[in-house]
PDB file of C-alpha atoms and ligand atoms in Angstrom:
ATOM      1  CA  UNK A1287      -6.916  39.532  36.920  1.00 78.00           C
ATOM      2  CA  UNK A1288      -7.015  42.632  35.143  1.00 95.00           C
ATOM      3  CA  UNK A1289      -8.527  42.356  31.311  1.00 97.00           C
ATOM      4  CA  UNK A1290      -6.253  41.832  28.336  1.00 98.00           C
ATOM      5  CA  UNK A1291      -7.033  43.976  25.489  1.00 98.00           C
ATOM      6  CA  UNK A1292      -6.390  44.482  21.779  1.00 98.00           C
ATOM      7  CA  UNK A1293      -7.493  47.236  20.376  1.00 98.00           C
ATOM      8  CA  UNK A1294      -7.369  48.348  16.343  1.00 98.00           C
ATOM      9  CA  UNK A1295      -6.876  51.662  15.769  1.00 98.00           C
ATOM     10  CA  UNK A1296      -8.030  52.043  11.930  1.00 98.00           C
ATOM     11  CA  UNK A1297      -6.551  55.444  11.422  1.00 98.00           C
ATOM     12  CA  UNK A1298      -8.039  57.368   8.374  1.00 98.00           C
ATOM     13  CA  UNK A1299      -7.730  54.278   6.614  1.00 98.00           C
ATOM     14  CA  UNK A1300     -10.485  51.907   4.968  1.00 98.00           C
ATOM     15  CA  UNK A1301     -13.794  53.581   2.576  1.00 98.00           C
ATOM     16  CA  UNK A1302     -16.855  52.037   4.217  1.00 98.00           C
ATOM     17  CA  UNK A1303     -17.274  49.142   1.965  1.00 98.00           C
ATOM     18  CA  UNK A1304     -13.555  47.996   3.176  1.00 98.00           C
ATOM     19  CA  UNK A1305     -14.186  48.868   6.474  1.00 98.00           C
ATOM     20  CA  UNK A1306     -17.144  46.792   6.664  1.00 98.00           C
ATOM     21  CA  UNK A1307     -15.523  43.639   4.716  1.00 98.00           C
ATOM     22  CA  UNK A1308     -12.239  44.052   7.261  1.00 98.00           C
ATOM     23  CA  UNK A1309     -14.477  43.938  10.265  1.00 98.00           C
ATOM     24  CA  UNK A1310     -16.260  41.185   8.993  1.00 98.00           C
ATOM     25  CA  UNK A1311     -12.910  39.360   8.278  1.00 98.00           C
ATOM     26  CA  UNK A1312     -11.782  40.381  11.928  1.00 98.00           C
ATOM     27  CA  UNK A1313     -14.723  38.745  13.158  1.00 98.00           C
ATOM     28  CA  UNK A1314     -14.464  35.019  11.294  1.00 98.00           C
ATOM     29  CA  UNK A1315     -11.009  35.206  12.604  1.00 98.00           C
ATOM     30  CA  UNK A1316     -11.435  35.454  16.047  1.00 98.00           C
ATOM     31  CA  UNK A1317     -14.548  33.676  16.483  1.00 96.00           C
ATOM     32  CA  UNK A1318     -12.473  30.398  17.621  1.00 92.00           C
ATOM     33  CA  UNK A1319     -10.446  32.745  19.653  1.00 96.00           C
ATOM     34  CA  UNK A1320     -10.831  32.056  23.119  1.00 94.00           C
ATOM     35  CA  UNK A1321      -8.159  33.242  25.453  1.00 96.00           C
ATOM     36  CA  UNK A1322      -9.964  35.524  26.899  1.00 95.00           C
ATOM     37  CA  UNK A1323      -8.447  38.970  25.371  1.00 97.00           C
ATOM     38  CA  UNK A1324     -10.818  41.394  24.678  1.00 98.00           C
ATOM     39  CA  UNK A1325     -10.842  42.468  20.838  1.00 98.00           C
ATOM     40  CA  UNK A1326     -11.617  45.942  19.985  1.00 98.00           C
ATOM     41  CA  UNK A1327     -12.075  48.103  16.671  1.00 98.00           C
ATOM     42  CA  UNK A1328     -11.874  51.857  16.307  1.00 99.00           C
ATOM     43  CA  UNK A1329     -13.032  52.687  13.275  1.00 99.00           C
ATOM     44  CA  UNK A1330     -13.291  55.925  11.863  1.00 98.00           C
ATOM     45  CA  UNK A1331     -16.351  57.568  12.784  1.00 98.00           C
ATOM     46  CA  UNK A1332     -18.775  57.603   9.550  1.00 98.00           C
ATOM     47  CA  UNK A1333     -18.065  53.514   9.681  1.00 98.00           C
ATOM     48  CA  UNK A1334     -19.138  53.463  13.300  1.00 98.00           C
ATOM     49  CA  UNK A1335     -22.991  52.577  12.842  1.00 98.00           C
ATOM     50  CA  UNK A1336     -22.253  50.316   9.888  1.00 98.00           C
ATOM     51  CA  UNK A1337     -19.145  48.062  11.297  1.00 98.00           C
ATOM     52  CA  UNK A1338     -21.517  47.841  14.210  1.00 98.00           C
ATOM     53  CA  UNK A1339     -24.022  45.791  13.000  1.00 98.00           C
ATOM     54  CA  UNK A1340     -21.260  43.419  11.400  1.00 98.00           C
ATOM     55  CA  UNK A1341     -19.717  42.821  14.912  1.00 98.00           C
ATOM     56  CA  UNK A1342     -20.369  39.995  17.095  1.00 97.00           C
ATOM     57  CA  UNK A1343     -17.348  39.322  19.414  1.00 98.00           C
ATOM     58  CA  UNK A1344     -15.465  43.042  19.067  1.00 98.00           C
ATOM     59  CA  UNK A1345     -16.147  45.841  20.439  1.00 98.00           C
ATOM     60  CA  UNK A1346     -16.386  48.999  18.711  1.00 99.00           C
ATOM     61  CA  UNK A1347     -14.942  52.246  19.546  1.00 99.00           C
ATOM     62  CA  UNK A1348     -13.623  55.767  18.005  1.00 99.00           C
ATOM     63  CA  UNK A1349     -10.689  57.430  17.668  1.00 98.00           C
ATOM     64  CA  UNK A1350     -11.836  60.526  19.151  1.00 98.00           C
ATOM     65  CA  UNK A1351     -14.734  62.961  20.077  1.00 98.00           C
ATOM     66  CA  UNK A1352     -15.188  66.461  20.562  1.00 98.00           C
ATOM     67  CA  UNK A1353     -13.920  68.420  23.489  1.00 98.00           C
ATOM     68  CA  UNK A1354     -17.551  70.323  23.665  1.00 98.00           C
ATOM     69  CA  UNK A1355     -21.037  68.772  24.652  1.00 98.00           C
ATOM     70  CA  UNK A1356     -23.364  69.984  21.024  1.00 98.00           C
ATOM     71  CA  UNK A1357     -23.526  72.855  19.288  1.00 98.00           C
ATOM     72  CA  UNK A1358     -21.835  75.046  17.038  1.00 98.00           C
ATOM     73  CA  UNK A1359     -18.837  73.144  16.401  1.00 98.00           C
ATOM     74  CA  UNK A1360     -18.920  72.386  12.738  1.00 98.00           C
ATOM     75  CA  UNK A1361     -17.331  69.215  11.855  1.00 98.00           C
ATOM     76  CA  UNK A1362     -16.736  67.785  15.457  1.00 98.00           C
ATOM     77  CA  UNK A1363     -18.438  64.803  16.305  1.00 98.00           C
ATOM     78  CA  UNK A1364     -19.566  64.412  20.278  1.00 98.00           C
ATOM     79  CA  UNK A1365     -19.473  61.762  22.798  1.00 98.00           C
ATOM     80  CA  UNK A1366     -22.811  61.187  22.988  1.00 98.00           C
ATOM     81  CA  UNK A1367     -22.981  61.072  19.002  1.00 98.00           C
ATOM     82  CA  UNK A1368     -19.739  58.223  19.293  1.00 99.00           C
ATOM     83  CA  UNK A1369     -22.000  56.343  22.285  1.00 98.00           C
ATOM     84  CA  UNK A1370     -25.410  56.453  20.096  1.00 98.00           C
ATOM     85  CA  UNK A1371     -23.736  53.873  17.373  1.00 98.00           C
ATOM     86  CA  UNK A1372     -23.504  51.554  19.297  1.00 98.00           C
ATOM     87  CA  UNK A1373     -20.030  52.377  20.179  1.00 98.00           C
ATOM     88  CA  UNK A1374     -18.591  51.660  23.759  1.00 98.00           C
ATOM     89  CA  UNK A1375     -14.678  52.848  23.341  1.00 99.00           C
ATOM     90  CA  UNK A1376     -13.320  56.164  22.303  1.00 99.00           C
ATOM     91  CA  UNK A1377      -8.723  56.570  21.703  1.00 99.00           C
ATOM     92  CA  UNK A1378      -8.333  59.815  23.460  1.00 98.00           C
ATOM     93  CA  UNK A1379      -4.923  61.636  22.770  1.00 98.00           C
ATOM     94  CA  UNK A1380      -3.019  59.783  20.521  1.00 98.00           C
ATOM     95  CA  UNK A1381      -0.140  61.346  19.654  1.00 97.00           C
ATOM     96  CA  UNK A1382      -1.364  62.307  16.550  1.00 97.00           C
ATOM     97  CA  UNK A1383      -3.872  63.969  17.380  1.00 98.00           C
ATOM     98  CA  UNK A1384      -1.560  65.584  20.025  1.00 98.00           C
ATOM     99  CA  UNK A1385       0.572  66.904  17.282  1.00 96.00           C
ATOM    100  CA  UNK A1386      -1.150  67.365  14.232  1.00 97.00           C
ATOM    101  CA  UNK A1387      -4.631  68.750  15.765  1.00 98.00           C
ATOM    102  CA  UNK A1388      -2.923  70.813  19.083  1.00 98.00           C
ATOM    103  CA  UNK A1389      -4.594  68.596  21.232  1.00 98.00           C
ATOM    104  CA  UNK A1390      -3.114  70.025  24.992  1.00 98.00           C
ATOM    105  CA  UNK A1391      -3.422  68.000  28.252  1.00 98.00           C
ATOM    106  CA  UNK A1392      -6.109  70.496  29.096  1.00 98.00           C
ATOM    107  CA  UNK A1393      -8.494  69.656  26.536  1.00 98.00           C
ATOM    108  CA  UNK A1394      -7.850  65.641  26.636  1.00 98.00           C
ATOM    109  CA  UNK A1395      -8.968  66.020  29.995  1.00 98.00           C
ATOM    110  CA  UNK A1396     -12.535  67.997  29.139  1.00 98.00           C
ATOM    111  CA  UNK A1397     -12.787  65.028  26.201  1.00 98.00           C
ATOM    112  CA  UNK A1398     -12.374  62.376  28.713  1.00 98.00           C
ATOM    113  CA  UNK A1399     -14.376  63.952  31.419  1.00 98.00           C
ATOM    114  CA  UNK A1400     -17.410  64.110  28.270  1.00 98.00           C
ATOM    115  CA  UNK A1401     -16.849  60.606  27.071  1.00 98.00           C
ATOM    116  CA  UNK A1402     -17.080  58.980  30.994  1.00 98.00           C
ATOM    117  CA  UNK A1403     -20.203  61.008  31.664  1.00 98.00           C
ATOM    118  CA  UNK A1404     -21.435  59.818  28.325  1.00 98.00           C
ATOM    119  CA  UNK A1405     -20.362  56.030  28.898  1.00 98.00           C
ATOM    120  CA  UNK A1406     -17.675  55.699  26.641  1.00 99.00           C
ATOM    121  CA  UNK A1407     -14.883  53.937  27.881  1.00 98.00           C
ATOM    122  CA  UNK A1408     -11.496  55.712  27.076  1.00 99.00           C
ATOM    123  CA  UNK A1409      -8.682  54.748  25.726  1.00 99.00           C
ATOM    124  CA  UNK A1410      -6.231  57.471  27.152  1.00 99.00           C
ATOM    125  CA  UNK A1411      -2.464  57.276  24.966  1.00 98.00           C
ATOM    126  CA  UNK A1412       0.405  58.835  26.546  1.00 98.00           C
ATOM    127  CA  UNK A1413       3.569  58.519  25.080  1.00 98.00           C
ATOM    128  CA  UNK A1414       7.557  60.532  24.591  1.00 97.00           C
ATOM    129  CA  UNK A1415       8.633  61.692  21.695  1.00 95.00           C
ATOM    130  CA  UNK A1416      12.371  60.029  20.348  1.00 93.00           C
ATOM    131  CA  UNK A1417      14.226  63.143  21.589  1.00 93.00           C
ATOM    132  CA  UNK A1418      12.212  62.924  24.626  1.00 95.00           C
ATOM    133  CA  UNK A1419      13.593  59.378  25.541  1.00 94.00           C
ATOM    134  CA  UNK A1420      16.793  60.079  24.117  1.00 92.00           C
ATOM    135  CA  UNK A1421      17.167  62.819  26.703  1.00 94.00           C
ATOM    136  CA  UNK A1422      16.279  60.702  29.490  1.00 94.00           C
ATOM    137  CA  UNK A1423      12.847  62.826  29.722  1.00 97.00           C
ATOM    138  CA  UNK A1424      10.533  59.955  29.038  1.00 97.00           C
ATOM    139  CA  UNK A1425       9.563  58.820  32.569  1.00 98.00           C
ATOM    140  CA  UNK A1426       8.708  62.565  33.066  1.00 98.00           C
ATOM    141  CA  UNK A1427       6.381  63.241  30.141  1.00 98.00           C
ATOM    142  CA  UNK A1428       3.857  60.495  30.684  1.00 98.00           C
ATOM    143  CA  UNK A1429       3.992  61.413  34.391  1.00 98.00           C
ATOM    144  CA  UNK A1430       2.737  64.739  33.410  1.00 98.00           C
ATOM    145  CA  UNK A1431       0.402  63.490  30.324  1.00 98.00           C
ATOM    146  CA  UNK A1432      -1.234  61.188  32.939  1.00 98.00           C
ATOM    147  CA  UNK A1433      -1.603  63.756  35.994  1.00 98.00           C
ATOM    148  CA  UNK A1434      -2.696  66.719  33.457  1.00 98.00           C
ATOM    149  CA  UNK A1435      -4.665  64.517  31.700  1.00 98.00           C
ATOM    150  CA  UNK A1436      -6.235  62.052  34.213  1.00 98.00           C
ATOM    151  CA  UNK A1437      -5.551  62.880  37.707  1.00 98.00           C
ATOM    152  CA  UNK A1438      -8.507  65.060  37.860  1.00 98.00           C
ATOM    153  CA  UNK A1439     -10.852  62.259  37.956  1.00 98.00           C
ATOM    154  CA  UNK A1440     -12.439  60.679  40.886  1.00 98.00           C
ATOM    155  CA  UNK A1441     -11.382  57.145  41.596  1.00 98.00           C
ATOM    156  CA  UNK A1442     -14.511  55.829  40.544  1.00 98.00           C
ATOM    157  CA  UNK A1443     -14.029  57.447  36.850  1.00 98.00           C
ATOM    158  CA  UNK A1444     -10.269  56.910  36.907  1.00 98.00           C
ATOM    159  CA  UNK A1445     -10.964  53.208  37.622  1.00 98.00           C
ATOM    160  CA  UNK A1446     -12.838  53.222  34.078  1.00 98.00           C
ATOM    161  CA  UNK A1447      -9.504  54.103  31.667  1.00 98.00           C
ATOM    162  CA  UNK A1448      -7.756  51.896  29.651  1.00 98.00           C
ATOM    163  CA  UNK A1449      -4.086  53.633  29.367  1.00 98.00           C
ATOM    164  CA  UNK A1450      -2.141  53.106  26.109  1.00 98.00           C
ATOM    165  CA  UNK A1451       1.654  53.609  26.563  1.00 98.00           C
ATOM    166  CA  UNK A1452       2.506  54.874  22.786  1.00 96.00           C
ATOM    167  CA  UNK A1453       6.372  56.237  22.164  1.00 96.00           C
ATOM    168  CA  UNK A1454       6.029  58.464  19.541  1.00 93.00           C
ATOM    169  CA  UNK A1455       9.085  57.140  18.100  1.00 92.00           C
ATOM    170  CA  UNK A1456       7.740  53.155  17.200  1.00 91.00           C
ATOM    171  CA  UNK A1457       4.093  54.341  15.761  1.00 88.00           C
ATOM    172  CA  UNK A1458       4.183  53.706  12.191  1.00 85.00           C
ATOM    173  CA  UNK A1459       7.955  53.507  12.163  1.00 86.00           C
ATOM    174  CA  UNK A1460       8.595  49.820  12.222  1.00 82.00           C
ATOM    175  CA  UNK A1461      10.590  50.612  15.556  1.00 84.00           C
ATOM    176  CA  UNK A1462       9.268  48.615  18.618  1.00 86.00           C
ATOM    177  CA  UNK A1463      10.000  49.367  22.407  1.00 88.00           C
ATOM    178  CA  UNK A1464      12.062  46.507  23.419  1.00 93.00           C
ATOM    179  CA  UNK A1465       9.880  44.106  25.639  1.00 95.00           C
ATOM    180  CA  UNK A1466      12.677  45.337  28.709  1.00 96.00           C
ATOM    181  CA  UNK A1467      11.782  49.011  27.616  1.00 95.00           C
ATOM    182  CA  UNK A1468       8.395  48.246  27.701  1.00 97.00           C
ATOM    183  CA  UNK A1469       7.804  46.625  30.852  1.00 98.00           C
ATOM    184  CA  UNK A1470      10.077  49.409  32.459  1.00 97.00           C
ATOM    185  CA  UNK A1471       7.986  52.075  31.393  1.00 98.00           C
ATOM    186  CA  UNK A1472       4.933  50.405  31.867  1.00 98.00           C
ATOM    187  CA  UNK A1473       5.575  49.911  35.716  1.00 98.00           C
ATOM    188  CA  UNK A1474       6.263  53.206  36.240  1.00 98.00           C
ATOM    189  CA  UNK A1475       3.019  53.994  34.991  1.00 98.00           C
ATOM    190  CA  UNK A1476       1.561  51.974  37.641  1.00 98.00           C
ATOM    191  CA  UNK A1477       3.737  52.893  39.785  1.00 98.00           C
ATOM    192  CA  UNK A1478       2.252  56.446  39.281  1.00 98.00           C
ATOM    193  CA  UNK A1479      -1.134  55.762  39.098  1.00 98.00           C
ATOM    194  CA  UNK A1480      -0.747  53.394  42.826  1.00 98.00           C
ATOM    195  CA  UNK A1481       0.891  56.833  43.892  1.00 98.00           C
ATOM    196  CA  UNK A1482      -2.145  58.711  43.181  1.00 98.00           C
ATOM    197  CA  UNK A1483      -5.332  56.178  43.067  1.00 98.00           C
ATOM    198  CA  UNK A1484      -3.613  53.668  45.489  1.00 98.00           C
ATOM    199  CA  UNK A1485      -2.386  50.063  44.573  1.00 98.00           C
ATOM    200  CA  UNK A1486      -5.736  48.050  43.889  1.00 97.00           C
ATOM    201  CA  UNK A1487      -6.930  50.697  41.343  1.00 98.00           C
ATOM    202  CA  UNK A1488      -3.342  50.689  39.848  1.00 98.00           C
ATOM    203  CA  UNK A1489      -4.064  46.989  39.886  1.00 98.00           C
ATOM    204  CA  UNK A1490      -7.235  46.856  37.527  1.00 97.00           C
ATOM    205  CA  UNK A1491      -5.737  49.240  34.859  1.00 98.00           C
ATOM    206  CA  UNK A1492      -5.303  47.859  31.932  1.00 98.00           C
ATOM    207  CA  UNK A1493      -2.004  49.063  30.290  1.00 98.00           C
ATOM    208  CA  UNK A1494      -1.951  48.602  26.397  1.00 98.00           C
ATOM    209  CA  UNK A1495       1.510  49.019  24.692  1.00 97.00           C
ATOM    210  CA  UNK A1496       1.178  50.794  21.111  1.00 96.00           C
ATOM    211  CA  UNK A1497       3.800  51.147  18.264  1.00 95.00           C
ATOM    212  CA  UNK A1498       5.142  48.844  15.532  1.00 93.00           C
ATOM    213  CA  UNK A1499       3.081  45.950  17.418  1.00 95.00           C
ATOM    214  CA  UNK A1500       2.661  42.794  15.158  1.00 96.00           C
ATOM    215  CA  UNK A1501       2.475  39.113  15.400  1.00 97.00           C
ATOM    216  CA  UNK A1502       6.272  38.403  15.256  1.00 96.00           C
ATOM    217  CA  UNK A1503       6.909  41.297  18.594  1.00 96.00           C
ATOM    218  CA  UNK A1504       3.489  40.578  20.086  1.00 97.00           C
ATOM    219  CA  UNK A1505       3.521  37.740  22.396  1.00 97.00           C
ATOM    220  CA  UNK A1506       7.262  38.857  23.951  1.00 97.00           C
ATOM    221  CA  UNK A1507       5.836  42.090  24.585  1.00 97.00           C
ATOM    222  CA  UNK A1508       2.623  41.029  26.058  1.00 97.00           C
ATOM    223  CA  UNK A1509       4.695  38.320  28.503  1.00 97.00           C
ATOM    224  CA  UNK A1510       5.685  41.288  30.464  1.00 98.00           C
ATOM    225  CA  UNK A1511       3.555  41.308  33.836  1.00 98.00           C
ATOM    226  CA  UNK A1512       2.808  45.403  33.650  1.00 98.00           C
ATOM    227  CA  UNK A1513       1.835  44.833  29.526  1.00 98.00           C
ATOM    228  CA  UNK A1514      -2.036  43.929  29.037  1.00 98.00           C
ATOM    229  CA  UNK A1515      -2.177  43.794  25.661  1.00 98.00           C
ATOM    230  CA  UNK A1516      -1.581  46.542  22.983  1.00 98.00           C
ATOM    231  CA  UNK A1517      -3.158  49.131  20.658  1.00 98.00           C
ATOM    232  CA  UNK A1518      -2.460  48.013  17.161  1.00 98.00           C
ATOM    233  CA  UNK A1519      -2.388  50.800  14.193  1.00 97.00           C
ATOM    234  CA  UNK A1520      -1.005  49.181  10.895  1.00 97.00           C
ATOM    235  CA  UNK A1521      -1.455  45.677  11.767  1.00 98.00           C
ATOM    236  CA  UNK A1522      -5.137  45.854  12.401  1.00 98.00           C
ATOM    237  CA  UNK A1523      -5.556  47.019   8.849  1.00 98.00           C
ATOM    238  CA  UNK A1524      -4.494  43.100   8.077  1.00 98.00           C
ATOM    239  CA  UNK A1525      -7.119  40.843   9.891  1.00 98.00           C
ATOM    240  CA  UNK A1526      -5.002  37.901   9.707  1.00 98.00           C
ATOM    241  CA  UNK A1527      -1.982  39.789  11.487  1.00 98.00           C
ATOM    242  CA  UNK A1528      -4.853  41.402  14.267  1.00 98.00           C
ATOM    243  CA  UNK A1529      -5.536  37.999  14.913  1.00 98.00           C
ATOM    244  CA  UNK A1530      -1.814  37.126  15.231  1.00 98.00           C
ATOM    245  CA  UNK A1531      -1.154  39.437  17.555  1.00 98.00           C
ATOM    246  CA  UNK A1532      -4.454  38.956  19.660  1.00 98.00           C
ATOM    247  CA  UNK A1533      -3.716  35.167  19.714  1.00 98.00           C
ATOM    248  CA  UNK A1534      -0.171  36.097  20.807  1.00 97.00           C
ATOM    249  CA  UNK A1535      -1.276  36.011  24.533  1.00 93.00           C
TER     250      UNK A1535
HETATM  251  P1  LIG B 203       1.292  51.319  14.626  1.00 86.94           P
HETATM  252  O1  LIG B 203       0.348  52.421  15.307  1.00 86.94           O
HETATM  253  O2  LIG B 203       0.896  49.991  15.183  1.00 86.94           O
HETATM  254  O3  LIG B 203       1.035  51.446  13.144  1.00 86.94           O
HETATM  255  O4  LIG B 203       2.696  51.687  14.984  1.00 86.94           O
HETATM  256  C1  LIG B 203      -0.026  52.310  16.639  1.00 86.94           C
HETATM  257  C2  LIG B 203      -0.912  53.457  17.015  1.00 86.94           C
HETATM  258  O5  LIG B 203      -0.668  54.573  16.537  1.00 86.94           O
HETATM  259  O6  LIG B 203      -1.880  53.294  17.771  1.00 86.94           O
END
């Protein structure tokens, strides 16, 4: 059985003093929550330390580290940094980042290769744009996010990724996937990582779907067998709609 996940992604949203009161929200919630979904919260990184000590029963994570180990990078923030609070996740290559911050294939990979050797557990996204799907391109861009990305990892590593499928056209848009869209896409994915990796790795990796997720969507999307649970951006900033969605399964 492969783990169910929902994860938060808290965007550059929330001071600390919110952050902290919305984790601690988060965590009354789900504390009667036992369906076995694993409940995770990226914060943004200065709340990493703080939110940590107010968790109990989620997980903590980042939405990103630095592509280099230390040094003379002012303003980045490195894996081993993320992995010192406490933290266990990190979102790698979210679109956003993708597009507003030039993140290439080339350097998600050198991130993800630094946050496995520092025991972070990524969160890789991959996703197509709306002109990408509308073009019939879609199955073709996460293929090549996943083997530029990813495919340079050793099975052992690879088997450590938790894979977000994101369209760039339902983050933050109100616009979800269809649950048929959804589950299309997401066996493909596995389809493509059994290709490489071989079935029973394909097998363990949780899939999360991300964009426009909320309560009301949640539980038809997760239904689908390929769909392990989903990477929530707007909704998690509402702990009683986070716990919707992760009580949707
Ligand atoms: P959204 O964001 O749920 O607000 O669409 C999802 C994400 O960007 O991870």
């Amino acid at each position: 059985m492969r783990q169910k996940i929902v994860a938060g992604n808290w965007k550059m949203n929330t001071t600390l003093q919110e952050g902290i009161a919305l984790a601690q929200e988060v965590e009354a919630l789900i504390a009667g929550v036992n369906n076995g979904a694993k409940v995770i919260v990226c914060t943004p990184f200065i709340h990493l330390t703080e939110v940590k000590k107010v968790l109990k029963k989620a997980a903590l994570g980042a939405q990103n580290c630095a592509s280099e180990v230390s040094g003379a990078y002012t303003g980045e923030v490195s894996a081993a940094m993320v992995k010192s609070t406490g933290a266990e996740y990190v979102i790698l290559g979210h679109s956003e980042r993708r597009s507003y911050y030039h993140e290439d294939d080339a350097m998600l990979a050198k991130k993800t290769k630094l946050a496995l050797a520092n025991g972070l557990i990524p969160i890789f996204c991959i996703g197509e744009l709306l002109s990408e799907r509308e073009s019939g391109k879609h199955f073709d861009v996460v293929k090549s996010q996943l083997e530029k990305g990813l495919f340079d990892l050793s099975e052992e590593d690879f088997k450590k990724i938790v894979l977000a499928y994101e369209p760039v056209w339902a983050i933050g848009t109100g616009k979800t996937a269809s649950s048929a869209q959804a589950q299309e896409i997401h066996k493909f994915i596995r389809d493509t990582v059994a290709a490489k990796y071989g079935q029973a790795v394909a097998d363990l990796i949780p899939i999360l779907y991300g964009g426009s997720c909320k309560p009301s969507n949640a539980k038809e999307l997760f239904e689908n067998p390929d769909v392990d649970g989903g990477l929530i951006g707007g909704a998690a900033l509402v702990a009683s709609d986070f716990n919707g969605i992760i009580t949707a399964f």
